[in-house]
mmCIF file of C-alpha atoms and ligand atoms in Angstrom:
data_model
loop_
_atom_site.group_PDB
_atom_site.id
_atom_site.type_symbol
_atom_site.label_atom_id
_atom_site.label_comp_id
_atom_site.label_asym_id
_atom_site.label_seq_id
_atom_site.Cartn_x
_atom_site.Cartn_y
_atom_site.Cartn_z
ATOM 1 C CA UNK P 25 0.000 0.000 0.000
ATOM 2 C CA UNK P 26 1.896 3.085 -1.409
ATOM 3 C CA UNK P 27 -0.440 5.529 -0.422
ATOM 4 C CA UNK P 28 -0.460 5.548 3.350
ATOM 5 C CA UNK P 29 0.439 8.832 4.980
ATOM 6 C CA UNK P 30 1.501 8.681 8.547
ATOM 7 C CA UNK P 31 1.038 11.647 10.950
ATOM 8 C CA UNK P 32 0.798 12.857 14.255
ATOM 9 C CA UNK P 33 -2.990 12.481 14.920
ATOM 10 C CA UNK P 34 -5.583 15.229 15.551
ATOM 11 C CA UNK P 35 -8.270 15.779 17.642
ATOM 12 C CA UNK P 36 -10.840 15.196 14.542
ATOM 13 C CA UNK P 37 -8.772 11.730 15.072
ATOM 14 C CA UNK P 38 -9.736 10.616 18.427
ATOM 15 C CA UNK P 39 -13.184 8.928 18.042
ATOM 16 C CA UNK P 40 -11.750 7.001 15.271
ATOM 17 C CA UNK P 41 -8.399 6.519 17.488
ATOM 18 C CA UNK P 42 -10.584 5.501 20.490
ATOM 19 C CA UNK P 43 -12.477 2.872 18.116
ATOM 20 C CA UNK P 44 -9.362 1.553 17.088
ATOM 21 C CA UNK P 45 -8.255 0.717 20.640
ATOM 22 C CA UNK P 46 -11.276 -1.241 21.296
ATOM 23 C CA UNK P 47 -9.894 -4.004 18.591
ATOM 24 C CA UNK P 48 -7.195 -4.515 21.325
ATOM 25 C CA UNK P 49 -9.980 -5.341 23.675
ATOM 26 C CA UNK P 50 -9.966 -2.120 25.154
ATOM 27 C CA UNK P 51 -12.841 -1.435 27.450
ATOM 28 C CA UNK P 52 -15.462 0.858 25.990
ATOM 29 C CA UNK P 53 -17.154 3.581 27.635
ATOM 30 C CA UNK P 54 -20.243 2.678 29.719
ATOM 31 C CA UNK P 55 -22.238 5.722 29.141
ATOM 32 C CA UNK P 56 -21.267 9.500 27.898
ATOM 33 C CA UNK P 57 -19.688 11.267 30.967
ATOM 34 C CA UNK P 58 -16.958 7.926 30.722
ATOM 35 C CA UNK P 59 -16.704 8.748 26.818
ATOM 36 C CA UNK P 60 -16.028 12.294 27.236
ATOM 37 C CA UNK P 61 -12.954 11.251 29.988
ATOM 38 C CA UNK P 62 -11.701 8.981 27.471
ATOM 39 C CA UNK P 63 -11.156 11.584 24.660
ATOM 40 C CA UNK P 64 -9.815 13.895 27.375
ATOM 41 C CA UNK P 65 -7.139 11.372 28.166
ATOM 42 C CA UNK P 66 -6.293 11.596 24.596
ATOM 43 C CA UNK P 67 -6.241 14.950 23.894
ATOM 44 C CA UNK P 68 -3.717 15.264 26.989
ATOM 45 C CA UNK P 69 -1.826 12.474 25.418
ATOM 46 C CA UNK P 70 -1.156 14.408 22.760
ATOM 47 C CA UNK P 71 -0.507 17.643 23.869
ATOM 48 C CA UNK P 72 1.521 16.119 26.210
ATOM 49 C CA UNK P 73 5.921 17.022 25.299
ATOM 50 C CA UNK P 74 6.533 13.531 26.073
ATOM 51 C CA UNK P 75 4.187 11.286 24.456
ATOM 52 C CA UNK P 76 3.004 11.089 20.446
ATOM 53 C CA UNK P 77 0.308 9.865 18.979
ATOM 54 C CA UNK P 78 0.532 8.960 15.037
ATOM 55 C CA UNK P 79 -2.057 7.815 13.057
ATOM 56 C CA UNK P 80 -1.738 5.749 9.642
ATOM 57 C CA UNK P 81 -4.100 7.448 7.149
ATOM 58 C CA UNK P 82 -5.246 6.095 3.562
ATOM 59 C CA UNK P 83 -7.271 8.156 1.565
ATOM 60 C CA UNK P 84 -7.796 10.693 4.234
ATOM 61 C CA UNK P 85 -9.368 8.034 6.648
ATOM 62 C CA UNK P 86 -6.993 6.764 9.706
ATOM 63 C CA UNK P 87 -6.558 2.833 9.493
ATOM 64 C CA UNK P 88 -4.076 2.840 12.187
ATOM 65 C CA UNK P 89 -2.755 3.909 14.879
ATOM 66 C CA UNK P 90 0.883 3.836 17.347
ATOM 67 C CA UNK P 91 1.258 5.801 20.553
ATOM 68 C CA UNK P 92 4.427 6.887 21.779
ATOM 69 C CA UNK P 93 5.840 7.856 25.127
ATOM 70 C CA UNK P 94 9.479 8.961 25.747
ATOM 71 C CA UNK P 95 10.985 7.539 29.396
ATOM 72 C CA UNK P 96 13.395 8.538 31.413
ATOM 73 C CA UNK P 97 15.875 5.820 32.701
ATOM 74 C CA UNK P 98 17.488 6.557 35.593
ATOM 75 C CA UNK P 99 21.041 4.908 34.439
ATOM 76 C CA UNK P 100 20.853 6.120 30.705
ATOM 77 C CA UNK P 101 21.940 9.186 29.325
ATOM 78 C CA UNK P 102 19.059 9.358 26.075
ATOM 79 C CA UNK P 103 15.263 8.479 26.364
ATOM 80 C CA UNK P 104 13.598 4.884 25.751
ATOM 81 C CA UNK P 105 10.748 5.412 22.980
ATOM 82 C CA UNK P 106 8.032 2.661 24.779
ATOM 83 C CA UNK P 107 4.982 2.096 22.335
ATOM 84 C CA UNK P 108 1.772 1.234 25.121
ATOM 85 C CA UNK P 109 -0.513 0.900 22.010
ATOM 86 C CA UNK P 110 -0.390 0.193 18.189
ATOM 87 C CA UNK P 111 -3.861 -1.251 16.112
ATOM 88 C CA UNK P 112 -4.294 -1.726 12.326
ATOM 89 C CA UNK P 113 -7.910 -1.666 11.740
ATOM 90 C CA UNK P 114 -9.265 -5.428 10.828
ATOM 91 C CA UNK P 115 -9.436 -5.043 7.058
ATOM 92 C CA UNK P 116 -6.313 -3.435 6.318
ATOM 93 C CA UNK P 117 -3.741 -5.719 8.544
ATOM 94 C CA UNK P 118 -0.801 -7.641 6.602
ATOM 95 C CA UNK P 119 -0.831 -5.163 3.779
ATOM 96 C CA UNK P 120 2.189 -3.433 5.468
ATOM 97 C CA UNK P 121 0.791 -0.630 7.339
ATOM 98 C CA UNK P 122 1.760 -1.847 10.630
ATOM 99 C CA UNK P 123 5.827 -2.277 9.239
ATOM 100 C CA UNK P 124 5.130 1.270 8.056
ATOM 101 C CA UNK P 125 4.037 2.736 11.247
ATOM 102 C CA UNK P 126 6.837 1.053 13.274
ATOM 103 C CA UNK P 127 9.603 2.565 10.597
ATOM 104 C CA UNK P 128 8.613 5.801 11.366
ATOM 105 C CA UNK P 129 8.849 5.444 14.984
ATOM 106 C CA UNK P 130 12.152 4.093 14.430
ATOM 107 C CA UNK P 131 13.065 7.926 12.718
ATOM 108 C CA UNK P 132 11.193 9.583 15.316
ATOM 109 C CA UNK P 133 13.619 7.228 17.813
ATOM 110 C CA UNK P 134 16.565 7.662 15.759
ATOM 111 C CA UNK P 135 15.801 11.841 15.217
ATOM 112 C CA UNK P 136 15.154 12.293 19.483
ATOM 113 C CA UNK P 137 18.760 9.713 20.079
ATOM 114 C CA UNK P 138 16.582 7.291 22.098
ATOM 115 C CA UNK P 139 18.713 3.931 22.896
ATOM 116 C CA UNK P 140 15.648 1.509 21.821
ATOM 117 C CA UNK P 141 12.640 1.164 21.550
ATOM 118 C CA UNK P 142 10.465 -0.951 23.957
ATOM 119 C CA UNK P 143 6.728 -2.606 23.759
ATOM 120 C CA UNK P 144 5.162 -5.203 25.516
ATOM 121 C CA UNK P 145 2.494 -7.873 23.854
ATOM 122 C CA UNK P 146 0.469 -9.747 25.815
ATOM 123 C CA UNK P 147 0.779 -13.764 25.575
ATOM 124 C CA UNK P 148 -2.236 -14.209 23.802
ATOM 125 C CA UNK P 149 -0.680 -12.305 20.830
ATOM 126 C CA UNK P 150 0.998 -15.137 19.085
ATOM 127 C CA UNK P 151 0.216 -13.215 15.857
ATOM 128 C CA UNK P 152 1.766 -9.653 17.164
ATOM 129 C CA UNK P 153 5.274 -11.462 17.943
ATOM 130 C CA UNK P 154 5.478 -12.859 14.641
ATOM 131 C CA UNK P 155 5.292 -9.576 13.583
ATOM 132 C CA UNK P 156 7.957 -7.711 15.876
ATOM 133 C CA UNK P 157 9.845 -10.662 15.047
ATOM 134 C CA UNK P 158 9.489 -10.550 11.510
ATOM 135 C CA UNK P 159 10.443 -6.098 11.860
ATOM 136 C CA UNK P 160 13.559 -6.780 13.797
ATOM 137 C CA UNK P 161 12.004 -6.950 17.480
ATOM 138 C CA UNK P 162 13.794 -9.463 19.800
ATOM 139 C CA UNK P 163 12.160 -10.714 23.124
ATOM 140 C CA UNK P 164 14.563 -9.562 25.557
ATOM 141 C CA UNK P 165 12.352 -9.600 29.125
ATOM 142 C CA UNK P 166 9.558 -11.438 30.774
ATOM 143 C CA UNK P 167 6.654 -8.557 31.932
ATOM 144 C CA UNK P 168 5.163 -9.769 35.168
ATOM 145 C CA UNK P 169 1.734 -7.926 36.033
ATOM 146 C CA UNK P 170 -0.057 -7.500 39.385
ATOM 147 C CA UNK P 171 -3.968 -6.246 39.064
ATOM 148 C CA UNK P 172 -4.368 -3.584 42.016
HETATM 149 C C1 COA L 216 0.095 -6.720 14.801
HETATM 150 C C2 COA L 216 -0.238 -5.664 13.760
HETATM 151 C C3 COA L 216 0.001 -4.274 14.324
HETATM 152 C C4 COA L 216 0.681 -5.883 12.536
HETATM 153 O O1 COA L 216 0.413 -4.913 11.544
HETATM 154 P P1 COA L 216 0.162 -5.372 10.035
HETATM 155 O O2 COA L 216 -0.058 -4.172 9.218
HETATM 156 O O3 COA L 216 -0.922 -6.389 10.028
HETATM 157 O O4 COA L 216 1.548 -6.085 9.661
HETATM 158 P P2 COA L 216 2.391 -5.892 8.305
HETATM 159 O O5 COA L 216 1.503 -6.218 7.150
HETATM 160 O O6 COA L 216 3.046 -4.566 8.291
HETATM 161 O O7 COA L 216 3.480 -7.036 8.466
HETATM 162 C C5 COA L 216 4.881 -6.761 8.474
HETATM 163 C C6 COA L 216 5.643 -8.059 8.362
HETATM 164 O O8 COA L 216 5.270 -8.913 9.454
HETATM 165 C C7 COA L 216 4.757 -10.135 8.945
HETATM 166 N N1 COA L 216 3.619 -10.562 9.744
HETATM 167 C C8 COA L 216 2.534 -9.813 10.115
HETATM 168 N N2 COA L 216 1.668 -10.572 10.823
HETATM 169 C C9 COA L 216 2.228 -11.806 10.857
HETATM 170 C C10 COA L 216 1.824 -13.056 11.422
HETATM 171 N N3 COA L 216 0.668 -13.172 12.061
HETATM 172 N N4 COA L 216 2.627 -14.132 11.283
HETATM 173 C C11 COA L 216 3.804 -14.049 10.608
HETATM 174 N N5 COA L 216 4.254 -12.885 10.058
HETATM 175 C C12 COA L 216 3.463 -11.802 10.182
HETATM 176 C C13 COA L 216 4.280 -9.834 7.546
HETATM 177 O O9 COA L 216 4.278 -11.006 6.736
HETATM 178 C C14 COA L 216 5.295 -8.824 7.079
HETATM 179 O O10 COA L 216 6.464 -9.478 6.648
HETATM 180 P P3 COA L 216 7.265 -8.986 5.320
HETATM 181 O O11 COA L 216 7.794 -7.615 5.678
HETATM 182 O O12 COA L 216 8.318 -10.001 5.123
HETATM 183 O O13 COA L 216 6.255 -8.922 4.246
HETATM 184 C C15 COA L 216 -1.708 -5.773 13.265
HETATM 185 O O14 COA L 216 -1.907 -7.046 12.709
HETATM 186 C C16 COA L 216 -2.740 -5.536 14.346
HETATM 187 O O15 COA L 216 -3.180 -4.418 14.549
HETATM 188 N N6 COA L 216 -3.146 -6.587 15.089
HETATM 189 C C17 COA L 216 -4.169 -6.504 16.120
HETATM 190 C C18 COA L 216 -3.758 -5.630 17.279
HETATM 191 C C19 COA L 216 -2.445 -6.072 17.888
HETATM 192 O O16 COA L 216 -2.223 -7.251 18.165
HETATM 193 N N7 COA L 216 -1.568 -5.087 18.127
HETATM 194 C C20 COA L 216 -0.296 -5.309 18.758
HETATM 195 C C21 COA L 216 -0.492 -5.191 20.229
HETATM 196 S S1 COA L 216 1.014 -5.554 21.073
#
């Protein structure tokens, strides 16, 4: 797919952005005051200095979308890019949107001197670590959660 733009999204963005999330099993809102906090966390996302959000668009319509957070590590002199979230809408995945997406994250790492970049995938993935395995991803940690 040649014709995929990718850009930082905008707030026009964030009901389709928010949709997009709830592929990844995302909970959705329960009723409108809990929608309205939802695109509030967004729009702080992205106005944010330390987080990104890009979107994937084709034909003006987003398909995808990666969000991006620059951290601080205590013991390193340059930021770690860690990507919390990244969705290619049903129809469009394996076209090469989601290789796309990640290769300009890799400039945006590269351009801000970041040491690596960092996501996690939960196990039930199997399909998702093919993929960062297949763009040059290696499994390098074990993530242990703890519900609270
Ligand atoms: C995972 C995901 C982001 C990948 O994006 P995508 O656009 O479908 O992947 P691409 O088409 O860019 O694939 C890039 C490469 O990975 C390979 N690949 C993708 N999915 C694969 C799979 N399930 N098994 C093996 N290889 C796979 C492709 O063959 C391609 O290889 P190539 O460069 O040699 O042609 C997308 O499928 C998705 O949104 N999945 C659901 C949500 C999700 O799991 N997100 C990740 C959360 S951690």
């Amino acid at each position: 797919m040649k014709n995929i733009i990718i850009k930082k999204a905008s707030k026009n963005n964030i009901p389709v952005v928010l949709g997009l999330l709830y592929e990844l099993d995302r909970p959705r809102p329960q009723n409108n005051s809990e929608a309205e906090r939802f695109e509030n966390k967004v729009k702080k996302y992205m106005n944010d200095t330390d987080k990104q959000i890009l979107v994937a668009k084709l034909d003006g319509n987003v398909i995808g979308v990666v969000s991006i957070m620059f951290l601080a590590r205590l013991n390193r002199k340059t930021p770690e890019m860690y990507i919390p979230e990244l969705v290619i809408a049903k129809n469009y995945r394996g076209k090469g949107i989601g290789k796309k997406i990640i290769k300009y994250c890799v400039e945006i790492a590269t351009k801000k001197k970041c040491h690596r970049i960092r996501l996690e995938s939960g196990n039930q993935r199997i399909k998702s670590h093919e993929f960062y395995r297949k763009i040059g991803f290696e499994q390098t940690s074990l993530s242990f959660t703890k519900i609270v």
